[in-house]
Amino acid sequence: MHPKISPLLTDLYQFTMLQGYLDRQMHETAVFELFIRTLPVQRGFFMAAGLESVIEFLEDLKFSEEELKYLASSGRFSQNVIGYLAKLRFTGDLDAMPEGTVFFPNEPILRIAAPMPVAQLIESRIINLLHVQTLLASKAARCFLAADGRVGLVDFGLRRAHGAEAGLYAARSSYIAGFDGTSTVLAEHLYGIPAFGTMAHSFIEAHQDEKEAFIHFAESNPQIVTLLIDTYDTIAGAGKVVEIKKRLDQKGITIRGVRLDSGDLLELSGKVRAIFDRSGLGNVRIFVSGNIDEYAIRDLLSAGAPINAFGVGTKLDTSADIPYFDCAYKLMEYAGQPRLKKSEGKATWPGRKQVYRHCRDGEMVRDILTLEGDRQDGTPLIKPFMRGGRRIGRPEGLKDIRGHALRQIAALPGYLKALEHTPPYSVEISPGLEQLRAEVEKKLG
């Protein structure tokens, strides 16, 4: 769905380690898992997103002649490495939590099992893809919870996203998490996400008269008339919308909404609503944008602001309050032997793992982190998606992913739906996993 990204988009140490593996004939199967270490205070849960991008990356993984020539010319790598890369394809297995799944610290959301040189080489791009999309989906889910089904939500943040790819992923991730659409046109083309748009202040400023600007825009876009009324004076702008209604009605053009982008949104939305209701424009919706996040949505709705929809931009597309997660892609098994890391504050659980979720009356109660094959009560969250380098089945439709995400949000216990710091969700470690770590640590001495 996107232009091919070069496999050179990685860290240098992936290639230097690959050379070391090849020199020592370390081709046995390596198992890596990706997880997030800690839960930020401002988050009660994470939402997985980006798996489809990872699968596409692995399906297309290969080096071009130009890329191989560059690596050879760098003088860093042997001909053995260049020859290996020329034939390299992903032939391993991928297991993961489906996109839209709610998860918690130390729970693996993706597992790769592949020959060590390949499993290592793909690390940086996999983290890159899953990190940003999970970050954005987790933020968008909070906005969805704040909206509480009372108002519409539109992703408005492309222009301040950290690059083109991040802007597209913001549109996709927010749609998964419950947003109604996006302002990003390419996201509608690529993903089928509904695109929404209004107008900019420049369109108003380009006209000598604000009312004339409204009329011209409506005549040019009769099916999507949402007018920006705060360029000069919001209340006066609302009055001009009332003045042009009859003229537009005669042309069969309906004013669907107005947008407020500045000022005291609580006060202004109330005044604009009153003006419209008194003037027979009760069906005109009020759309609000400008530094909106989950807290603004909650506070405005709690105060009774008569707002119908929010455009959530910069603070969503940059995940402004939490701009990163402490995620890691770590070796859990090599050549059939469990592996772990003992570093202080960054210790890992060895072996291939599964997460079981127990629910009661449709509400999440606890998770159990255990070893693959150690059956526990509840529903297993990690599922197979690739075997032998090939995708299992067809790609899941975005609407189906979104449906899964909304069911996950609905199943959250009440305390996890709060926007402030919440008590931690229960994630238990199984006795079998505890025992395995103790055995591996004993062997390490």
PDB file of N, CA, C and O in Angstrom, residues 160-222:
ATOM      1  N   ARG A 160       1.017  18.265  10.915  1.00  0.00           N
ATOM      2  CA  ARG A 160       2.012  18.330  11.986  1.00  0.00           C
ATOM      3  C   ARG A 160       2.492  16.942  12.420  1.00  0.00           C
ATOM      4  O   ARG A 160       3.205  16.822  13.414  1.00  0.00           O
ATOM      5  N   ALA A 161       2.087  15.929  11.680  1.00  0.00           N
ATOM      6  CA  ALA A 161       2.616  14.589  11.954  1.00  0.00           C
ATOM      7  C   ALA A 161       4.100  14.560  11.615  1.00  0.00           C
ATOM      8  O   ALA A 161       4.598  15.380  10.835  1.00  0.00           O
ATOM      9  N   HIS A 162       4.803  13.621  12.193  1.00  0.00           N
ATOM     10  CA  HIS A 162       6.246  13.527  11.984  1.00  0.00           C
ATOM     11  C   HIS A 162       6.559  12.767  10.698  1.00  0.00           C
ATOM     12  O   HIS A 162       7.133  11.673  10.712  1.00  0.00           O
ATOM     13  N   GLY A 163       6.160  13.371   9.588  1.00  0.00           N
ATOM     14  CA  GLY A 163       6.434  12.780   8.282  1.00  0.00           C
ATOM     15  C   GLY A 163       5.195  12.188   7.635  1.00  0.00           C
ATOM     16  O   GLY A 163       4.162  11.984   8.266  1.00  0.00           O
ATOM     17  N   ALA A 164       5.320  11.916   6.329  1.00  0.00           N
ATOM     18  CA  ALA A 164       4.187  11.437   5.543  1.00  0.00           C
ATOM     19  C   ALA A 164       3.675  10.094   6.052  1.00  0.00           C
ATOM     20  O   ALA A 164       2.454   9.887   6.198  1.00  0.00           O
ATOM     21  N   GLU A 165       4.581   9.160   6.300  1.00  0.00           N
ATOM     22  CA  GLU A 165       4.165   7.831   6.748  1.00  0.00           C
ATOM     23  C   GLU A 165       3.437   7.914   8.085  1.00  0.00           C
ATOM     24  O   GLU A 165       2.397   7.292   8.290  1.00  0.00           O
ATOM     25  N   ALA A 166       3.967   8.734   9.002  1.00  0.00           N
ATOM     26  CA  ALA A 166       3.331   8.888  10.309  1.00  0.00           C
ATOM     27  C   ALA A 166       1.938   9.488  10.170  1.00  0.00           C
ATOM     28  O   ALA A 166       1.012   9.108  10.904  1.00  0.00           O
ATOM     29  N   GLY A 167       1.757  10.421   9.230  1.00  0.00           N
ATOM     30  CA  GLY A 167       0.450  11.012   9.023  1.00  0.00           C
ATOM     31  C   GLY A 167      -0.567   9.991   8.543  1.00  0.00           C
ATOM     32  O   GLY A 167      -1.722   9.974   8.988  1.00  0.00           O
ATOM     33  N   LEU A 168      -0.154   9.122   7.622  1.00  0.00           N
ATOM     34  CA  LEU A 168      -1.044   8.060   7.149  1.00  0.00           C
ATOM     35  C   LEU A 168      -1.364   7.068   8.267  1.00  0.00           C
ATOM     36  O   LEU A 168      -2.506   6.641   8.429  1.00  0.00           O
ATOM     37  N   TYR A 169      -0.350   6.720   9.030  1.00  0.00           N
ATOM     38  CA  TYR A 169      -0.577   5.774  10.110  1.00  0.00           C
ATOM     39  C   TYR A 169      -1.478   6.364  11.196  1.00  0.00           C
ATOM     40  O   TYR A 169      -2.238   5.639  11.851  1.00  0.00           O
ATOM     41  N   ALA A 170      -1.414   7.683  11.392  1.00  0.00           N
ATOM     42  CA  ALA A 170      -2.311   8.320  12.362  1.00  0.00           C
ATOM     43  C   ALA A 170      -3.758   8.175  11.917  1.00  0.00           C
ATOM     44  O   ALA A 170      -4.654   7.895  12.727  1.00  0.00           O
ATOM     45  N   ALA A 171      -4.007   8.371  10.623  1.00  0.00           N
ATOM     46  CA  ALA A 171      -5.359   8.217  10.102  1.00  0.00           C
ATOM     47  C   ALA A 171      -5.853   6.788  10.298  1.00  0.00           C
ATOM     48  O   ALA A 171      -6.980   6.552  10.758  1.00  0.00           O
ATOM     49  N   ARG A 172      -5.001   5.825   9.955  1.00  0.00           N
ATOM     50  CA  ARG A 172      -5.401   4.412  10.059  1.00  0.00           C
ATOM     51  C   ARG A 172      -5.570   3.983  11.512  1.00  0.00           C
ATOM     52  O   ARG A 172      -6.559   3.330  11.878  1.00  0.00           O
ATOM     53  N   SER A 173      -4.610   4.343  12.361  1.00  0.00           N
ATOM     54  CA  SER A 173      -4.651   3.914  13.762  1.00  0.00           C
ATOM     55  C   SER A 173      -5.838   4.534  14.495  1.00  0.00           C
ATOM     56  O   SER A 173      -6.474   3.872  15.316  1.00  0.00           O
ATOM     57  N   SER A 174      -6.116   5.806  14.227  1.00  0.00           N
ATOM     58  CA  SER A 174      -7.239   6.452  14.906  1.00  0.00           C
ATOM     59  C   SER A 174      -8.573   5.871  14.440  1.00  0.00           C
ATOM     60  O   SER A 174      -9.514   5.741  15.233  1.00  0.00           O
ATOM     61  N   TYR A 175      -8.656   5.497  13.164  1.00  0.00           N
ATOM     62  CA  TYR A 175      -9.885   4.874  12.670  1.00  0.00           C
ATOM     63  C   TYR A 175     -10.106   3.523  13.348  1.00  0.00           C
ATOM     64  O   TYR A 175     -11.226   3.186  13.751  1.00  0.00           O
ATOM     65  N   ILE A 176      -9.034   2.754  13.497  1.00  0.00           N
ATOM     66  CA  ILE A 176      -9.124   1.482  14.210  1.00  0.00           C
ATOM     67  C   ILE A 176      -9.678   1.702  15.615  1.00  0.00           C
ATOM     68  O   ILE A 176     -10.522   0.945  16.098  1.00  0.00           O
ATOM     69  N   ALA A 177      -9.221   2.779  16.268  1.00  0.00           N
ATOM     70  CA  ALA A 177      -9.583   3.035  17.670  1.00  0.00           C
ATOM     71  C   ALA A 177     -10.915   3.742  17.834  1.00  0.00           C
ATOM     72  O   ALA A 177     -11.274   4.110  18.954  1.00  0.00           O
ATOM     73  N   GLY A 178     -11.670   3.953  16.744  1.00  0.00           N
ATOM     74  CA  GLY A 178     -13.024   4.461  16.887  1.00  0.00           C
ATOM     75  C   GLY A 178     -13.321   5.795  16.248  1.00  0.00           C
ATOM     76  O   GLY A 178     -14.465   6.263  16.296  1.00  0.00           O
ATOM     77  N   PHE A 179     -12.322   6.453  15.651  1.00  0.00           N
ATOM     78  CA  PHE A 179     -12.588   7.714  14.968  1.00  0.00           C
ATOM     79  C   PHE A 179     -13.485   7.472  13.750  1.00  0.00           C
ATOM     80  O   PHE A 179     -13.477   6.391  13.154  1.00  0.00           O
ATOM     81  N   ASP A 180     -14.227   8.504  13.372  1.00  0.00           N
ATOM     82  CA  ASP A 180     -15.148   8.388  12.242  1.00  0.00           C
ATOM     83  C   ASP A 180     -14.465   8.589  10.902  1.00  0.00           C
ATOM     84  O   ASP A 180     -14.989   8.142   9.867  1.00  0.00           O
ATOM     85  N   GLY A 181     -13.330   9.273  10.891  1.00  0.00           N
ATOM     86  CA  GLY A 181     -12.659   9.523   9.625  1.00  0.00           C
ATOM     87  C   GLY A 181     -11.427  10.373   9.815  1.00  0.00           C
ATOM     88  O   GLY A 181     -10.922  10.555  10.927  1.00  0.00           O
ATOM     89  N   THR A 182     -10.958  10.932   8.709  1.00  0.00           N
ATOM     90  CA  THR A 182      -9.713  11.685   8.685  1.00  0.00           C
ATOM     91  C   THR A 182      -9.804  12.794   7.649  1.00  0.00           C
ATOM     92  O   THR A 182     -10.622  12.726   6.731  1.00  0.00           O
ATOM     93  N   SER A 183      -8.946  13.785   7.806  1.00  0.00           N
ATOM     94  CA  SER A 183      -8.847  14.829   6.777  1.00  0.00           C
ATOM     95  C   SER A 183      -7.860  14.439   5.683  1.00  0.00           C
ATOM     96  O   SER A 183      -7.752  15.124   4.667  1.00  0.00           O
ATOM     97  N   THR A 184      -7.130  13.341   5.871  1.00  0.00           N
ATOM     98  CA  THR A 184      -6.062  12.935   4.955  1.00  0.00           C
ATOM     99  C   THR A 184      -6.644  12.174   3.766  1.00  0.00           C
ATOM    100  O   THR A 184      -7.116  11.035   3.907  1.00  0.00           O
ATOM    101  N   VAL A 185      -6.578  12.772   2.598  1.00  0.00           N
ATOM    102  CA  VAL A 185      -7.214  12.213   1.404  1.00  0.00           C
ATOM    103  C   VAL A 185      -6.598  10.879   1.006  1.00  0.00           C
ATOM    104  O   VAL A 185      -7.299   9.934   0.630  1.00  0.00           O
ATOM    105  N   LEU A 186      -5.275  10.763   1.099  1.00  0.00           N
ATOM    106  CA  LEU A 186      -4.619   9.523   0.694  1.00  0.00           C
ATOM    107  C   LEU A 186      -5.074   8.354   1.565  1.00  0.00           C
ATOM    108  O   LEU A 186      -5.126   7.215   1.098  1.00  0.00           O
ATOM    109  N   ALA A 187      -5.429   8.620   2.812  1.00  0.00           N
ATOM    110  CA  ALA A 187      -5.908   7.546   3.689  1.00  0.00           C
ATOM    111  C   ALA A 187      -7.255   7.009   3.209  1.00  0.00           C
ATOM    112  O   ALA A 187      -7.542   5.822   3.353  1.00  0.00           O
ATOM    113  N   GLU A 188      -8.079   7.875   2.638  1.00  0.00           N
ATOM    114  CA  GLU A 188      -9.335   7.404   2.062  1.00  0.00           C
ATOM    115  C   GLU A 188      -9.051   6.533   0.844  1.00  0.00           C
ATOM    116  O   GLU A 188      -9.658   5.473   0.657  1.00  0.00           O
ATOM    117  N   HIS A 189      -8.102   6.962   0.019  1.00  0.00           N
ATOM    118  CA  HIS A 189      -7.752   6.201  -1.188  1.00  0.00           C
ATOM    119  C   HIS A 189      -7.139   4.848  -0.842  1.00  0.00           C
ATOM    120  O   HIS A 189      -7.510   3.827  -1.425  1.00  0.00           O
ATOM    121  N   LEU A 190      -6.212   4.826   0.102  1.00  0.00           N
ATOM    122  CA  LEU A 190      -5.500   3.584   0.425  1.00  0.00           C
ATOM    123  C   LEU A 190      -6.312   2.646   1.302  1.00  0.00           C
ATOM    124  O   LEU A 190      -6.305   1.425   1.102  1.00  0.00           O
ATOM    125  N   TYR A 191      -7.003   3.193   2.289  1.00  0.00           N
ATOM    126  CA  TYR A 191      -7.634   2.367   3.316  1.00  0.00           C
ATOM    127  C   TYR A 191      -9.163   2.380   3.290  1.00  0.00           C
ATOM    128  O   TYR A 191      -9.786   1.586   3.999  1.00  0.00           O
ATOM    129  N   GLY A 192      -9.752   3.315   2.541  1.00  0.00           N
ATOM    130  CA  GLY A 192     -11.205   3.430   2.550  1.00  0.00           C
ATOM    131  C   GLY A 192     -11.743   4.146   3.772  1.00  0.00           C
ATOM    132  O   GLY A 192     -12.932   4.042   4.092  1.00  0.00           O
ATOM    133  N   ILE A 193     -10.890   4.885   4.478  1.00  0.00           N
ATOM    134  CA  ILE A 193     -11.331   5.651   5.645  1.00  0.00           C
ATOM    135  C   ILE A 193     -12.069   6.898   5.162  1.00  0.00           C
ATOM    136  O   ILE A 193     -11.547   7.638   4.326  1.00  0.00           O
ATOM    137  N   PRO A 194     -13.268   7.182   5.663  1.00  0.00           N
ATOM    138  CA  PRO A 194     -13.992   8.372   5.209  1.00  0.00           C
ATOM    139  C   PRO A 194     -13.177   9.648   5.414  1.00  0.00           C
ATOM    140  O   PRO A 194     -12.598   9.859   6.484  1.00  0.00           O
ATOM    141  N   ALA A 195     -13.136  10.483   4.378  1.00  0.00           N
ATOM    142  CA  ALA A 195     -12.407  11.752   4.453  1.00  0.00           C
ATOM    143  C   ALA A 195     -13.386  12.890   4.712  1.00  0.00           C
ATOM    144  O   ALA A 195     -14.466  12.952   4.121  1.00  0.00           O
ATOM    145  N   PHE A 196     -12.995  13.793   5.616  1.00  0.00           N
ATOM    146  CA  PHE A 196     -13.804  14.950   5.968  1.00  0.00           C
ATOM    147  C   PHE A 196     -12.957  16.213   5.832  1.00  0.00           C
ATOM    148  O   PHE A 196     -11.750  16.191   6.112  1.00  0.00           O
ATOM    149  N   GLY A 197     -13.591  17.294   5.430  1.00  0.00           N
ATOM    150  CA  GLY A 197     -12.849  18.545   5.321  1.00  0.00           C
ATOM    151  C   GLY A 197     -13.770  19.743   5.370  1.00  0.00           C
ATOM    152  O   GLY A 197     -14.970  19.638   5.087  1.00  0.00           O
ATOM    153  N   THR A 198     -13.230  20.884   5.726  1.00  0.00           N
ATOM    154  CA  THR A 198     -14.019  22.113   5.760  1.00  0.00           C
ATOM    155  C   THR A 198     -13.340  23.157   4.868  1.00  0.00           C
ATOM    156  O   THR A 198     -13.327  23.026   3.660  1.00  0.00           O
ATOM    157  N   MET A 199     -12.761  24.171   5.469  1.00  0.00           N
ATOM    158  CA  MET A 199     -12.088  25.235   4.735  1.00  0.00           C
ATOM    159  C   MET A 199     -11.071  25.867   5.668  1.00  0.00           C
ATOM    160  O   MET A 199     -11.139  25.692   6.878  1.00  0.00           O
ATOM    161  N   ALA A 200     -10.134  26.619   5.098  1.00  0.00           N
ATOM    162  CA  ALA A 200      -9.114  27.298   5.898  1.00  0.00           C
ATOM    163  C   ALA A 200      -9.422  28.789   5.989  1.00  0.00           C
ATOM    164  O   ALA A 200     -10.188  29.341   5.200  1.00  0.00           O
ATOM    165  N   HIS A 201      -8.785  29.457   6.937  1.00  0.00           N
ATOM    166  CA  HIS A 201      -8.943  30.902   7.077  1.00  0.00           C
ATOM    167  C   HIS A 201      -8.500  31.640   5.810  1.00  0.00           C
ATOM    168  O   HIS A 201      -9.044  32.702   5.484  1.00  0.00           O
ATOM    169  N   SER A 202      -7.553  31.072   5.096  1.00  0.00           N
ATOM    170  CA  SER A 202      -7.059  31.739   3.886  1.00  0.00           C
ATOM    171  C   SER A 202      -8.161  31.913   2.847  1.00  0.00           C
ATOM    172  O   SER A 202      -8.169  32.907   2.102  1.00  0.00           O
ATOM    173  N   PHE A 203      -9.088  30.962   2.785  1.00  0.00           N
ATOM    174  CA  PHE A 203     -10.185  31.088   1.822  1.00  0.00           C
ATOM    175  C   PHE A 203     -11.054  32.302   2.163  1.00  0.00           C
ATOM    176  O   PHE A 203     -11.483  33.054   1.279  1.00  0.00           O
ATOM    177  N   ILE A 204     -11.295  32.502   3.438  1.00  0.00           N
ATOM    178  CA  ILE A 204     -12.070  33.664   3.876  1.00  0.00           C
ATOM    179  C   ILE A 204     -11.288  34.945   3.599  1.00  0.00           C
ATOM    180  O   ILE A 204     -11.815  35.924   3.049  1.00  0.00           O
ATOM    181  N   GLU A 205     -10.009  34.948   3.968  1.00  0.00           N
ATOM    182  CA  GLU A 205      -9.181  36.141   3.813  1.00  0.00           C
ATOM    183  C   GLU A 205      -8.993  36.542   2.356  1.00  0.00           C
ATOM    184  O   GLU A 205      -8.766  37.721   2.050  1.00  0.00           O
ATOM    185  N   ALA A 206      -9.081  35.569   1.461  1.00  0.00           N
ATOM    186  CA  ALA A 206      -8.883  35.857   0.036  1.00  0.00           C
ATOM    187  C   ALA A 206     -10.059  36.623  -0.559  1.00  0.00           C
ATOM    188  O   ALA A 206      -9.953  37.167  -1.669  1.00  0.00           O
ATOM    189  N   HIS A 207     -11.178  36.666   0.151  1.00  0.00           N
ATOM    190  CA  HIS A 207     -12.361  37.400  -0.310  1.00  0.00           C
ATOM    191  C   HIS A 207     -12.461  38.750   0.411  1.00  0.00           C
ATOM    192  O   HIS A 207     -12.004  38.902   1.548  1.00  0.00           O
ATOM    193  N   GLN A 208     -13.076  39.697  -0.235  1.00  0.00           N
ATOM    194  CA  GLN A 208     -13.276  41.005   0.380  1.00  0.00           C
ATOM    195  C   GLN A 208     -14.331  40.951   1.475  1.00  0.00           C
ATOM    196  O   GLN A 208     -14.310  41.744   2.419  1.00  0.00           O
ATOM    197  N   ASP A 209     -15.245  40.017   1.356  1.00  0.00           N
ATOM    198  CA  ASP A 209     -16.368  39.946   2.284  1.00  0.00           C
ATOM    199  C   ASP A 209     -16.523  38.508   2.788  1.00  0.00           C
ATOM    200  O   ASP A 209     -16.500  37.552   2.001  1.00  0.00           O
ATOM    201  N   GLU A 210     -16.681  38.333   4.093  1.00  0.00           N
ATOM    202  CA  GLU A 210     -16.778  37.003   4.689  1.00  0.00           C
ATOM    203  C   GLU A 210     -18.020  36.268   4.197  1.00  0.00           C
ATOM    204  O   GLU A 210     -17.975  35.071   3.889  1.00  0.00           O
ATOM    205  N   LYS A 211     -19.127  36.975   4.109  1.00  0.00           N
ATOM    206  CA  LYS A 211     -20.369  36.358   3.661  1.00  0.00           C
ATOM    207  C   LYS A 211     -20.233  35.863   2.222  1.00  0.00           C
ATOM    208  O   LYS A 211     -20.723  34.781   1.866  1.00  0.00           O
ATOM    209  N   GLU A 212     -19.564  36.651   1.393  1.00  0.00           N
ATOM    210  CA  GLU A 212     -19.323  36.254   0.006  1.00  0.00           C
ATOM    211  C   GLU A 212     -18.484  34.983  -0.049  1.00  0.00           C
ATOM    212  O   GLU A 212     -18.735  34.093  -0.868  1.00  0.00           O
ATOM    213  N   ALA A 213     -17.497  34.885   0.846  1.00  0.00           N
ATOM    214  CA  ALA A 213     -16.654  33.688   0.899  1.00  0.00           C
ATOM    215  C   ALA A 213     -17.486  32.459   1.238  1.00  0.00           C
ATOM    216  O   ALA A 213     -17.314  31.392   0.639  1.00  0.00           O
ATOM    217  N   PHE A 214     -18.399  32.607   2.206  1.00  0.00           N
ATOM    218  CA  PHE A 214     -19.254  31.489   2.573  1.00  0.00           C
ATOM    219  C   PHE A 214     -20.090  31.018   1.378  1.00  0.00           C
ATOM    220  O   PHE A 214     -20.197  29.821   1.100  1.00  0.00           O
ATOM    221  N   ILE A 215     -20.663  31.972   0.667  1.00  0.00           N
ATOM    222  CA  ILE A 215     -21.521  31.633  -0.473  1.00  0.00           C
ATOM    223  C   ILE A 215     -20.728  30.957  -1.573  1.00  0.00           C
ATOM    224  O   ILE A 215     -21.154  29.926  -2.135  1.00  0.00           O
ATOM    225  N   HIS A 216     -19.554  31.496  -1.881  1.00  0.00           N
ATOM    226  CA  HIS A 216     -18.731  30.915  -2.944  1.00  0.00           C
ATOM    227  C   HIS A 216     -18.324  29.481  -2.596  1.00  0.00           C
ATOM    228  O   HIS A 216     -18.350  28.599  -3.456  1.00  0.00           O
ATOM    229  N   PHE A 217     -17.938  29.267  -1.355  1.00  0.00           N
ATOM    230  CA  PHE A 217     -17.536  27.919  -0.945  1.00  0.00           C
ATOM    231  C   PHE A 217     -18.706  26.949  -1.051  1.00  0.00           C
ATOM    232  O   PHE A 217     -18.570  25.833  -1.550  1.00  0.00           O
ATOM    233  N   ALA A 218     -19.867  27.385  -0.583  1.00  0.00           N
ATOM    234  CA  ALA A 218     -21.045  26.519  -0.623  1.00  0.00           C
ATOM    235  C   ALA A 218     -21.443  26.190  -2.050  1.00  0.00           C
ATOM    236  O   ALA A 218     -21.825  25.048  -2.356  1.00  0.00           O
ATOM    237  N   GLU A 219     -21.368  27.163  -2.944  1.00  0.00           N
ATOM    238  CA  GLU A 219     -21.735  26.920  -4.332  1.00  0.00           C
ATOM    239  C   GLU A 219     -20.757  25.971  -5.019  1.00  0.00           C
ATOM    240  O   GLU A 219     -21.145  25.186  -5.888  1.00  0.00           O
ATOM    241  N   SER A 220     -19.500  26.021  -4.618  1.00  0.00           N
ATOM    242  CA  SER A 220     -18.492  25.148  -5.216  1.00  0.00           C
ATOM    243  C   SER A 220     -18.483  23.755  -4.607  1.00  0.00           C
ATOM    244  O   SER A 220     -18.026  22.794  -5.237  1.00  0.00           O
ATOM    245  N   ASN A 221     -18.970  23.645  -3.368  1.00  0.00           N
ATOM    246  CA  ASN A 221     -18.959  22.362  -2.654  1.00  0.00           C
ATOM    247  C   ASN A 221     -20.325  22.103  -2.024  1.00  0.00           C
ATOM    248  O   ASN A 221     -20.448  21.993  -0.792  1.00  0.00           O
ATOM    249  N   PRO A 222     -21.364  21.990  -2.843  1.00  0.00           N
ATOM    250  CA  PRO A 222     -22.727  21.949  -2.297  1.00  0.00           C
ATOM    251  C   PRO A 222     -23.040  20.732  -1.427  1.00  0.00           C
ATOM    252  O   PRO A 222     -23.982  20.772  -0.629  1.00  0.00           O
TER     253      PRO A 222
END
